[in-house]
């Protein structure tokens, strides 16, 4: 669909004609580093960070040369507070700070201007890329969280269950994640929500396997979905299946990773969910934390506590490339966006029209 004819012609630099998404839907890798930073105050810091963002493809190229088969990638996503400083001009309509959710359990909201989702099949390649990236960012950012994650046996989380089975694949994966004609100026972009969960493994391991399977909604060893007649209404995979008003399932792409430091008693899951609208992930979170109906909450949360919560917009590779160029910086503040941000998140995200199954 062409952009509405009432809009002036698009700036060729700020809105490049090509729409090349970042490598969000690339094959999910064996190792990751989730790096969240805030940008220091001042125009100088913002300009320096813009330059680094535009240079990421080159940084990746230099890293990849060392071991191409490790499939190193880095997806950079921008938080609501930093958007105007790094991308002057219109903002994606659903880019807002993550709002804390207070239900039976609490999902906190924590700071974050940029998320660097660094992935590779080998840990050293993630480490190498992060080291170069931080050297370039220098004193212009403050690291608020750095979590190295790893794949655990056959893609299990530290609760012992296979995590990622029902992720969409192929065309369905693109359709779940990549913004299309609904926001012509941001086509090819995405939204991402992250949460860092700490598990109480003593409490979890004290449960019977049958009880654990009820909580997740799948068999632990075989990863087979429980049949509807035994599945509990609060099962994780019941609460997280949502549909639009016409009954079509609305999916997200997860690339969760276990992390931990056994000697410190730290065991966790880093949740990361990309989607073409953050309303999907937010609705899933509300169903998990508040319950659906209210009180029918996700029992995973009795043993898993989120300590972070952030929402970012993932620009296209082309937008990142143009970040900080004089032409891009000169885009007027009032250039067309895909709509004004609404201070009431649930209203602007249209959560009211989405449902659980
Ligand atoms: C402690 C954190 C979490 C753990 C350990 C966890 C683990 C799992 C496991 C084991 C499955 C079943 C296998 C699969 O289909 O992937 C699953 C499914 C799923 N999870 Fe999570 N998850 C966590 C947090 C979340 C959060 C925060 C969301 C969304 C906001 C979410 C969304 C989903 C979805 C959409 C499915 C697939 C449901 C289906 O289509 O059957 N998960 N998760």
Coordinates of C-alpha atoms and ligand atoms in Angstrom, one line a residue:
X1 CA 0.0 0.0 0.0
X2 CA 1.4 3.4 -0.9
X3 CA 1.7 6.0 1.8
X4 CA -1.4 8.3 2.1
X5 CA -1.3 10.9 -0.7
X6 CA -1.8 13.7 1.8
X7 CA 1.8 13.3 3.1
X8 CA 4.6 15.3 1.5
X9 CA 7.3 13.3 -0.4
X10 CA 9.5 11.3 1.9
X11 CA 13.0 12.4 2.7
X12 CA 15.2 10.0 0.7
X13 CA 17.8 9.7 3.4
X14 CA 15.6 9.6 6.5
X15 CA 13.2 7.2 4.8
X16 CA 15.4 5.3 2.4
X17 CA 13.5 3.8 -0.6
X18 CA 14.9 0.3 0.2
X19 CA 13.4 -1.3 3.3
X20 CA 16.0 -3.7 4.7
X21 CA 15.1 -5.0 8.1
X22 CA 18.0 -5.7 10.6
X23 CA 18.8 -9.3 11.1
X24 CA 16.0 -9.9 13.6
X25 CA 14.7 -13.1 12.1
X26 CA 18.0 -14.7 11.3
X27 CA 18.4 -18.2 12.6
X28 CA 18.5 -18.0 16.4
X29 CA 22.1 -18.5 17.6
X30 CA 23.7 -20.5 20.4
X31 CA 25.1 -17.5 22.3
X32 CA 24.0 -13.9 22.9
X33 CA 24.8 -10.8 24.9
X34 CA 21.9 -8.5 25.8
X35 CA 23.5 -5.1 26.3
X36 CA 21.3 -2.1 27.4
X37 CA 22.8 1.3 27.6
X38 CA 21.6 4.9 28.3
X39 CA 23.1 7.8 26.3
X40 CA 24.8 10.5 28.4
X41 CA 23.2 13.9 28.3
X42 CA 24.3 16.5 25.7
X43 CA 24.4 16.8 21.9
X44 CA 28.0 15.6 21.7
X45 CA 27.2 12.3 23.3
X46 CA 24.2 11.8 21.0
X47 CA 26.2 12.7 17.9
X48 CA 28.9 10.2 18.9
X49 CA 26.4 7.5 19.4
X50 CA 24.7 8.2 16.1
X51 CA 28.0 7.7 14.4
X52 CA 28.6 4.3 16.2
X53 CA 25.1 3.1 15.2
X54 CA 25.7 4.0 11.5
X55 CA 29.0 2.2 11.7
X56 CA 27.7 -1.1 13.1
X57 CA 27.5 -2.9 9.7
X58 CA 31.3 -2.2 9.3
X59 CA 32.0 -3.4 12.9
X60 CA 30.1 -6.6 12.2
X61 CA 32.0 -7.1 8.9
X62 CA 35.3 -6.8 10.7
X63 CA 34.1 -9.3 13.4
X64 CA 32.7 -11.7 10.9
X65 CA 35.9 -11.9 8.8
X66 CA 37.5 -13.7 11.8
X67 CA 35.0 -16.6 11.7
X68 CA 32.1 -16.2 9.2
X69 CA 30.5 -19.5 10.1
X70 CA 29.8 -18.2 13.6
X71 CA 26.9 -16.1 12.1
X72 CA 27.6 -13.0 14.2
X73 CA 24.8 -10.5 14.2
X74 CA 23.8 -7.4 16.2
X75 CA 20.3 -5.9 16.2
X76 CA 20.2 -2.3 17.6
X77 CA 16.9 -1.0 19.0
X78 CA 16.1 2.4 20.4
X79 CA 14.1 3.4 23.5
X80 CA 11.4 6.1 23.7
X81 CA 13.5 8.6 25.6
X82 CA 16.5 8.4 23.2
X83 CA 14.5 8.3 19.9
X84 CA 14.3 12.1 19.4
X85 CA 18.0 12.6 20.2
X86 CA 19.2 9.9 17.8
X87 CA 16.5 10.1 15.1
X88 CA 15.3 13.7 14.9
X89 CA 11.9 13.8 13.2
X90 CA 8.9 11.5 13.4
X91 CA 8.7 8.7 15.9
X92 CA 7.1 5.3 15.6
X93 CA 3.6 5.6 17.1
X94 CA 3.9 2.7 19.5
X95 CA 7.3 3.6 20.8
X96 CA 6.7 4.4 24.5
X97 CA 8.5 3.6 27.7
X98 CA 7.6 0.1 29.0
X99 CA 4.8 0.5 31.6
X100 CA 5.1 -1.5 34.7
X101 CA 2.4 -4.1 35.2
X102 CA 1.0 -4.7 38.7
X103 CA -1.0 -7.8 39.1
X104 CA -0.6 -10.9 41.3
X105 CA 3.1 -10.3 40.5
X106 CA 4.8 -7.2 39.3
X107 CA 6.6 -6.6 35.9
X108 CA 8.9 -3.6 36.6
X109 CA 9.9 -0.9 34.1
X110 CA 13.6 -0.1 34.0
X111 CA 15.7 2.4 32.0
X112 CA 17.2 1.7 28.5
X113 CA 18.0 4.0 25.6
X114 CA 19.6 1.4 23.3
X115 CA 19.4 -2.4 23.3
X116 CA 22.2 -4.2 21.5
X117 CA 21.1 -7.8 20.8
X118 CA 24.4 -9.5 20.0
X119 CA 24.2 -13.0 18.7
X120 CA 26.6 -15.6 17.3
X121 CA 27.1 -19.4 17.5
X122 CA 30.2 -18.9 19.6
X123 CA 30.6 -17.0 22.8
X124 CA 33.9 -15.5 21.9
X125 CA 32.5 -13.9 18.8
X126 CA 29.8 -12.1 20.9
X127 CA 32.5 -11.1 23.4
X128 CA 34.7 -9.8 20.6
X129 CA 31.9 -7.7 19.0
X130 CA 30.8 -6.3 22.3
X131 CA 34.3 -5.3 23.2
X132 CA 34.7 -3.4 19.9
X133 CA 31.3 -1.8 20.2
X134 CA 31.9 -0.6 23.8
X135 CA 35.3 0.8 22.8
X136 CA 33.6 2.9 20.0
X137 CA 30.8 4.0 22.3
X138 CA 33.4 5.1 24.9
X139 CA 32.2 7.5 27.6
X140 CA 29.1 8.5 25.7
X141 CA 26.9 5.8 27.2
X142 CA 26.3 4.2 30.6
X143 CA 25.8 0.4 30.6
X144 CA 22.6 -0.4 32.6
X145 CA 22.6 -4.1 32.0
X146 CA 24.9 -6.7 30.3
X147 CA 23.6 -10.2 30.3
X148 CA 25.5 -13.0 28.5
X149 CA 23.1 -15.8 27.6
X150 CA 23.7 -19.3 26.2
X151 CA 21.7 -22.1 24.7
X152 CA 21.3 -25.0 27.2
X153 CA 21.3 -28.5 25.9
X154 CA 18.4 -29.0 23.4
X155 CA 17.3 -25.3 23.7
X156 CA 16.0 -25.8 27.2
X157 CA 15.5 -23.0 29.8
X158 CA 16.9 -23.5 33.3
X159 CA 13.5 -24.8 34.4
X160 CA 14.3 -27.8 32.2
X161 CA 11.7 -27.2 29.4
X162 CA 12.4 -26.7 25.7
X163 CA 11.9 -23.0 25.0
X164 CA 11.1 -21.6 21.5
X165 CA 9.2 -24.6 20.1
X166 CA 6.1 -22.6 19.0
X167 CA 8.0 -19.7 17.5
X168 CA 6.7 -18.8 14.0
X169 CA 8.8 -19.9 11.1
X170 CA 9.4 -18.8 7.5
X171 CA 6.8 -16.3 6.2
X172 CA 4.9 -16.5 9.5
X173 CA 8.0 -15.3 11.3
X174 CA 8.4 -12.3 9.0
X175 CA 4.7 -11.6 9.3
X176 CA 4.9 -11.7 13.1
X177 CA 7.8 -9.4 13.4
X178 CA 8.3 -7.0 10.5
X179 CA 6.2 -3.8 10.3
X180 CA 4.3 -3.6 7.0
X181 CA 1.9 -1.2 5.4
X182 CA 0.2 -0.4 8.7
X183 CA 3.1 2.2 9.3
X184 CA 4.5 3.1 5.9
X185 CA 7.3 5.3 7.3
X186 CA 8.6 2.6 9.6
X187 CA 8.0 -0.4 7.2
X188 CA 10.7 -3.0 7.8
X189 CA 11.1 -2.0 11.5
X190 CA 10.0 -3.9 14.5
X191 CA 9.4 -3.5 18.3
X192 CA 11.1 -5.5 21.0
X193 CA 10.4 -6.0 24.7
X194 CA 12.9 -7.5 27.1
X195 CA 12.7 -8.8 30.7
X196 CA 15.4 -10.4 32.7
X197 CA 13.9 -13.1 35.0
X198 CA 15.6 -14.6 38.0
X199 CA 14.4 -18.1 39.0
X200 CA 14.0 -19.7 42.4
X201 CA 15.2 -23.1 41.3
X202 CA 15.0 -24.7 44.8
X203 CA 11.3 -23.8 44.8
X204 CA 10.8 -25.0 41.2
X205 CA 12.7 -28.3 41.7
X206 CA 10.6 -29.1 44.8
X207 CA 7.5 -29.3 42.5
X208 CA 6.7 -32.7 40.9
X209 CA 7.3 -33.0 37.1
X210 CA 3.6 -33.3 36.6
X211 CA 3.0 -29.9 38.4
X212 CA 5.8 -28.3 36.3
X213 CA 4.2 -29.6 33.1
X214 CA 0.8 -28.2 34.2
X215 CA 2.5 -24.8 34.7
X216 CA 4.2 -24.8 31.3
X217 CA 1.5 -26.7 29.4
X218 CA 3.9 -29.1 27.7
X219 CA 5.6 -32.4 28.6
X220 CA 9.0 -31.8 30.1
X221 CA 11.1 -34.5 28.5
X222 CA 9.4 -34.9 25.1
X223 CA 8.2 -31.2 24.7
X224 CA 4.8 -32.5 23.5
X225 CA 1.9 -30.1 24.0
X226 CA -0.5 -31.3 26.8
X227 CA -3.9 -32.3 25.4
X228 CA -6.7 -29.8 26.0
X229 CA -8.5 -32.0 28.4
X230 CA -5.6 -31.9 30.9
X231 CA -4.3 -28.5 30.2
X232 CA -4.8 -26.0 33.0
X233 CA -6.4 -22.5 32.2
X234 CA -3.3 -20.9 33.7
X235 CA -0.8 -22.9 31.7
X236 CA 1.9 -20.6 30.2
X237 CA 1.0 -21.7 26.7
X238 CA -2.7 -21.0 27.2
X239 CA -2.2 -17.5 28.6
X240 CA 0.3 -16.6 25.8
X241 CA -1.9 -17.6 22.9
X242 CA -3.8 -14.4 21.8
X243 CA -5.9 -13.6 18.8
X244 CA -7.2 -10.5 16.9
X245 CA -10.9 -9.7 16.8
X246 CA -11.3 -12.2 13.9
X247 CA -9.8 -15.1 15.8
X248 CA -6.4 -15.0 14.0
X249 CA -3.5 -15.9 16.3
X250 CA -1.1 -13.0 16.9
X251 CA 2.4 -14.2 17.3
X252 CA 5.8 -12.8 18.4
X253 CA 9.3 -14.0 17.9
X254 CA 11.1 -15.0 21.1
X255 CA 14.8 -15.7 21.4
X256 CA 15.1 -16.3 25.2
X257 CA 18.4 -17.4 26.6
X258 CA 19.3 -18.9 30.0
X259 CA 22.0 -17.1 31.9
X260 CA 23.4 -17.5 35.4
X261 CA 26.3 -17.7 37.8
X262 CA 25.8 -20.9 39.8
X263 CA 28.3 -19.9 42.5
X264 CA 26.2 -16.8 43.2
X265 CA 23.0 -18.7 43.1
X266 CA 21.9 -16.8 40.0
X267 CA 19.8 -18.7 37.5
X268 CA 17.7 -16.9 35.0
X269 CA 15.9 -16.5 31.7
X270 CA 16.4 -13.5 29.5
X271 CA 13.1 -12.9 27.7
X272 CA 13.2 -11.1 24.4
X273 CA 10.2 -10.8 22.2
X274 CA 10.1 -9.0 18.8
X275 CA 6.8 -8.2 17.1
X276 CA 5.4 -5.8 14.6
X277 CA 3.3 -4.3 17.4
X278 CA 4.3 -4.2 21.1
X279 CA 0.6 -4.5 22.0
X280 CA 0.9 -8.2 21.4
X281 CA 3.6 -8.8 23.9
X282 CA 2.1 -6.4 26.4
X283 CA -1.2 -8.2 26.2
X284 CA 0.6 -11.5 26.9
X285 CA 2.3 -9.9 29.8
X286 CA -0.9 -8.7 31.3
X287 CA -2.4 -12.1 30.9
X288 CA 0.6 -13.6 32.7
X289 CA 0.9 -11.0 35.5
X290 CA -2.7 -10.0 36.1
X291 CA -4.3 -13.1 34.8
X292 CA -7.1 -13.9 32.3
X293 CA -9.6 -13.7 33.8
X294 CA -8.0 -11.6 36.6
X295 CA -6.4 -13.9 39.2
X296 CA -5.8 -16.7 36.7
X297 CA -2.2 -15.8 36.4
X298 CA 0.9 -17.6 35.1
X299 CA 2.4 -19.8 37.9
X300 CA 5.9 -19.5 36.2
X301 CA 5.9 -16.2 38.1
X302 CA 5.8 -17.9 41.5
X303 CA 9.3 -19.0 40.8
X304 CA 10.5 -16.3 38.3
X305 CA 10.9 -12.6 39.1
X306 CA 11.5 -10.1 36.4
X307 CA 14.1 -7.5 37.5
X308 CA 14.1 -5.5 34.2
X309 CA 11.4 -4.4 31.7
X310 CA 12.1 -2.4 28.5
X311 CA 10.5 -1.6 25.2
X312 CA 12.4 -0.5 22.1
X313 CA 11.8 0.2 18.4
X314 CA 14.1 -1.6 16.0
X315 CA 14.7 0.6 13.0
X316 CA 15.5 -0.8 9.5
X317 CA 19.1 -1.4 8.6
X318 CA 18.7 1.6 6.2
X319 CA 17.6 3.9 8.9
X320 CA 20.5 2.9 11.1
X321 CA 22.8 3.5 8.1
X322 CA 21.6 7.0 7.7
X323 CA 21.7 7.7 11.5
X324 CA 23.6 10.9 12.2
X325 CA 24.1 11.9 8.6
X326 CA 23.6 15.7 8.1
X327 CA 20.6 15.1 5.9
X328 CA 18.9 12.8 8.4
X329 CA 19.6 15.1 11.2
X330 CA 18.0 18.0 9.3
X331 CA 14.6 16.2 9.1
X332 CA 12.2 18.7 10.7
X333 CA 10.7 17.7 14.1
X334 CA 7.2 17.9 12.5
X335 CA 7.9 15.6 9.6
X336 CA 5.2 13.1 9.1
X337 CA 5.1 10.2 11.5
X338 CA 2.8 7.2 11.6
X339 CA 0.6 9.0 14.1
X340 CA 0.9 10.9 17.3
X341 CA 1.9 9.0 20.4
X342 CA -1.0 8.5 22.8
X343 CA -0.2 9.0 26.5
X344 CA -2.6 6.2 27.3
X345 CA -0.7 3.2 26.2
X346 CA -3.5 0.7 26.2
X347 CA -5.7 3.0 24.1
X348 CA -2.9 3.8 21.5
X349 CA -1.8 0.2 21.4
X350 CA -5.4 -1.0 20.6
X351 CA -5.1 -3.8 23.2
X352 CA -8.9 -3.6 23.6
X353 CA -9.4 -5.4 20.3
X354 CA -7.0 -8.3 21.1
X355 CA -8.1 -11.4 22.9
X356 CA -6.8 -14.6 24.5
X357 CA -8.0 -17.9 23.2
Ligands
LIG1 C1 10.6 -16.8 32.9 C2 10.4 -16.5 31.6 C3 9.9 -17.5 30.6 C4 10.1 -18.8 30.4 C5 11.1 -19.7 31.2 C6 9.4 -19.2 29.3 C7 9.3 -20.5 28.8 C8 8.5 -21.0 27.8 C9 8.4 -22.4 27.4 C10 9.1 -23.5 28.0 C11 7.4 -22.4 26.4 C12 6.9 -23.7 25.7 C13 7.7 -24.0 24.4 C14 7.6 -23.0 23.3 O1 6.6 -23.0 22.6 O2 8.4 -22.1 23.2 C15 7.0 -21.1 26.2 C16 6.1 -20.7 25.2 C17 5.7 -19.4 25.0 N1 6.0 -18.3 25.7 FE1 7.3 -18.2 27.3 N2 8.6 -18.2 28.8 C18 8.9 -17.1 29.6 C19 8.4 -15.8 29.5 C20 7.5 -15.4 28.5 C21 7.0 -14.1 28.3 C22 7.3 -12.9 29.2 C23 6.2 -14.1 27.2 C24 5.4 -13.1 26.5 C25 5.3 -11.8 27.0 C26 6.2 -15.5 26.7 C27 5.6 -15.9 25.6 C28 5.5 -17.2 25.1 C29 4.7 -17.6 24.0 C30 4.0 -16.7 23.0 C31 4.8 -19.0 23.9 C32 4.2 -19.9 22.8 C33 2.8 -20.3 23.1 C34 2.2 -21.2 22.1 O3 2.0 -20.8 21.0 O4 2.1 -22.4 22.4 N3 7.0 -16.3 27.5 N4 7.6 -20.2 27.0

